[in-house]
Short mmCIF file of C-alpha atoms in Angstrom, two decimals:
data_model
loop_
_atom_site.label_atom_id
_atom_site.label_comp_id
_atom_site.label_asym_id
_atom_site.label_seq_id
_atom_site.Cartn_x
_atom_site.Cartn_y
_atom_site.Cartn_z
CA UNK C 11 155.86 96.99 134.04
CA UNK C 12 153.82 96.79 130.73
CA UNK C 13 151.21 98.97 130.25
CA UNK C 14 147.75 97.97 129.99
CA UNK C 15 145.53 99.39 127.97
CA UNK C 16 142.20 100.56 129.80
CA UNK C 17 138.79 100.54 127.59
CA UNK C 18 136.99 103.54 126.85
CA UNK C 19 133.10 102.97 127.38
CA UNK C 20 131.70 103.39 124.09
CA UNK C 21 127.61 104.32 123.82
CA UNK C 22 126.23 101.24 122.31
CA UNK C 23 122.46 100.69 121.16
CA UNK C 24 121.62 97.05 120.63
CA UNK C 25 118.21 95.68 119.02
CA UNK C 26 115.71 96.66 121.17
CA UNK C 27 113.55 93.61 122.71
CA UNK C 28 109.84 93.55 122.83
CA UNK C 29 108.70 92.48 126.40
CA UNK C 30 104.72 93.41 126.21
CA UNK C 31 102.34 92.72 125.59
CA UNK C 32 102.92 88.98 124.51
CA UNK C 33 102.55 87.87 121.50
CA UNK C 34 99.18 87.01 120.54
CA UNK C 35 97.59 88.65 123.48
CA UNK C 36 93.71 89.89 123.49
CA UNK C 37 92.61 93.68 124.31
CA UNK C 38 88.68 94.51 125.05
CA UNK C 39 87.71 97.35 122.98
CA UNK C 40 87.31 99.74 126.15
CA UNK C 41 91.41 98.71 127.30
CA UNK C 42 94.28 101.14 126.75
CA UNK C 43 97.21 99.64 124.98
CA UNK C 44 101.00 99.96 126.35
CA UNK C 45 103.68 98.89 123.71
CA UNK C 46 107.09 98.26 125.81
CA UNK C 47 110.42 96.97 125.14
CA UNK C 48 114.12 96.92 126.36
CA UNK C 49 117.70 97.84 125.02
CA UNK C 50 121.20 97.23 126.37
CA UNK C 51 122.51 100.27 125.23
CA UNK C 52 121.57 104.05 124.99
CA UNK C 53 120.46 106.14 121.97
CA UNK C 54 122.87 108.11 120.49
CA UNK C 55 122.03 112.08 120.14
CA UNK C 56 119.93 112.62 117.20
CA UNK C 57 118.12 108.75 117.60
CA UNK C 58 114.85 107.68 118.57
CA UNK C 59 112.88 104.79 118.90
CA UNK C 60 110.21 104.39 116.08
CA UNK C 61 107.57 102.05 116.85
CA UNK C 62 105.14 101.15 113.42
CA UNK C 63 101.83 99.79 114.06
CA UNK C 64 100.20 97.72 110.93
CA UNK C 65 96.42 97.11 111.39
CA UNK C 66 96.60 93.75 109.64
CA UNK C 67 92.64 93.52 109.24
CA UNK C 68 91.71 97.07 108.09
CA UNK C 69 94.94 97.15 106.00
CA UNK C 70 96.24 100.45 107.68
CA UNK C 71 100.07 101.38 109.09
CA UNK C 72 100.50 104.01 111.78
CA UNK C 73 104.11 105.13 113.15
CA UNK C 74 105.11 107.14 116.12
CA UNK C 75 108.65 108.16 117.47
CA UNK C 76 110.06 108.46 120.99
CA UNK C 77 113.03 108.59 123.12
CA UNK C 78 111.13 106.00 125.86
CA UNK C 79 110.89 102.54 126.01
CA UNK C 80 106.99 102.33 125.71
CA UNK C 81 104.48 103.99 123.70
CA UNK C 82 100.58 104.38 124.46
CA UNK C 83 98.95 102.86 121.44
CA UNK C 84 96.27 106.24 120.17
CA UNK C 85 92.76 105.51 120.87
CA UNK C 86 92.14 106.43 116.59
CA UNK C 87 94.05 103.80 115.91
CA UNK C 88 91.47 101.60 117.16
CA UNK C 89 88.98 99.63 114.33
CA UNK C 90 86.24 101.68 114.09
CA UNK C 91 83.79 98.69 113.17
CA UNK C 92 82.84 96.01 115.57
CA UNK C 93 85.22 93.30 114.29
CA UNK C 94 88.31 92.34 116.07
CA UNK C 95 91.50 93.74 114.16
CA UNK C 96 95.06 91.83 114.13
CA UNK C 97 97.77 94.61 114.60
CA UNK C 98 101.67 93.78 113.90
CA UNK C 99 103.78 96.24 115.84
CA UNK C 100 107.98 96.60 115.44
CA UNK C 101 110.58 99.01 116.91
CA UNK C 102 113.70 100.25 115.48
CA UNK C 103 115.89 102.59 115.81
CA UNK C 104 116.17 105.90 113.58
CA UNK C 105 118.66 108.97 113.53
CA UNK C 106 117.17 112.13 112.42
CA UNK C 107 119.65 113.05 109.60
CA UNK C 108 118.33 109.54 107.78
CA UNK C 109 114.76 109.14 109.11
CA UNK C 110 114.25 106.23 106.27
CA UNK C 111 116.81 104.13 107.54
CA UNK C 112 115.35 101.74 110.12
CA UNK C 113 118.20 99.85 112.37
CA UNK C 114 117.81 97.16 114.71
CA UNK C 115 113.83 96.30 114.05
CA UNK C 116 112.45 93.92 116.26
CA UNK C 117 111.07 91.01 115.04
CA UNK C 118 106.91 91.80 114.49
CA UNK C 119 104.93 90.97 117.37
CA UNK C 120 101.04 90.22 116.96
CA UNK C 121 97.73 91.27 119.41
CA UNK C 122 94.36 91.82 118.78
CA UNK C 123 92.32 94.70 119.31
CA UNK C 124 88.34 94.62 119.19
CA UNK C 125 87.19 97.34 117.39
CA UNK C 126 84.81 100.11 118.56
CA UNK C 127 81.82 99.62 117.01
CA UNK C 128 81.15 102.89 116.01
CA UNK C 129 80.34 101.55 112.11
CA UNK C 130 78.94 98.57 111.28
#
């Protein structure tokens, strides 16, 4: 009989999905922040996720790197003032060897954040 030819599994890393929180949601200033998202595939060796964090109102960006599927937004990167602050947060993928080369960025996502009130 003919042979058939069996696939080989191949390590695949598709756009990662953001999943929380929802767009548009509302965080008291005294809540902790959990970024999380999904993929269908695994990271190849050398790749991590890179989330970037844009406060929208204070005009600021923040980035952070991991291998997980959630990052703990930093308590610093919190508004200082009392106003509430629009952040716009993404994920992509980025091998070490070309750290400037973002692949498979989520579309942005929005929340708000009141801000601590430590300044006027």
């Amino acid at each position: 009989p003919p042979a058939t030819a069996t696939p080989t599994p191949t390590a695949t890393c598709n756009a990662p999905s953001p999943i929380s929180p929802n767009n548009r949601a509302l965080f008291r200033a005294d809540e902790i922040i959990t970024l999380r998202w999904v993929t269908t595939g695994m990271l190849e060796p050398g790749e991590r996720y890179r989330v970037t964090l844009r406060d929208l109102t204070a005009d600021l960006q923040f980035e952070i790197e991991t291998d997980q599927l959630f990052v703990l937004v930093p308590a610093d990167w919190q508004g200082a003032d009392a106003r509430r602050h629009e952040y716009q947060w993404t994920v992509s993928v980025v091998n070490a060897d070309r750290p400037d080369e973002l692949r498979y960025t989520t579309e942005p996502q929005i929340f708000s954040w009141e801000g601590r009130g430590d300044t006027p």
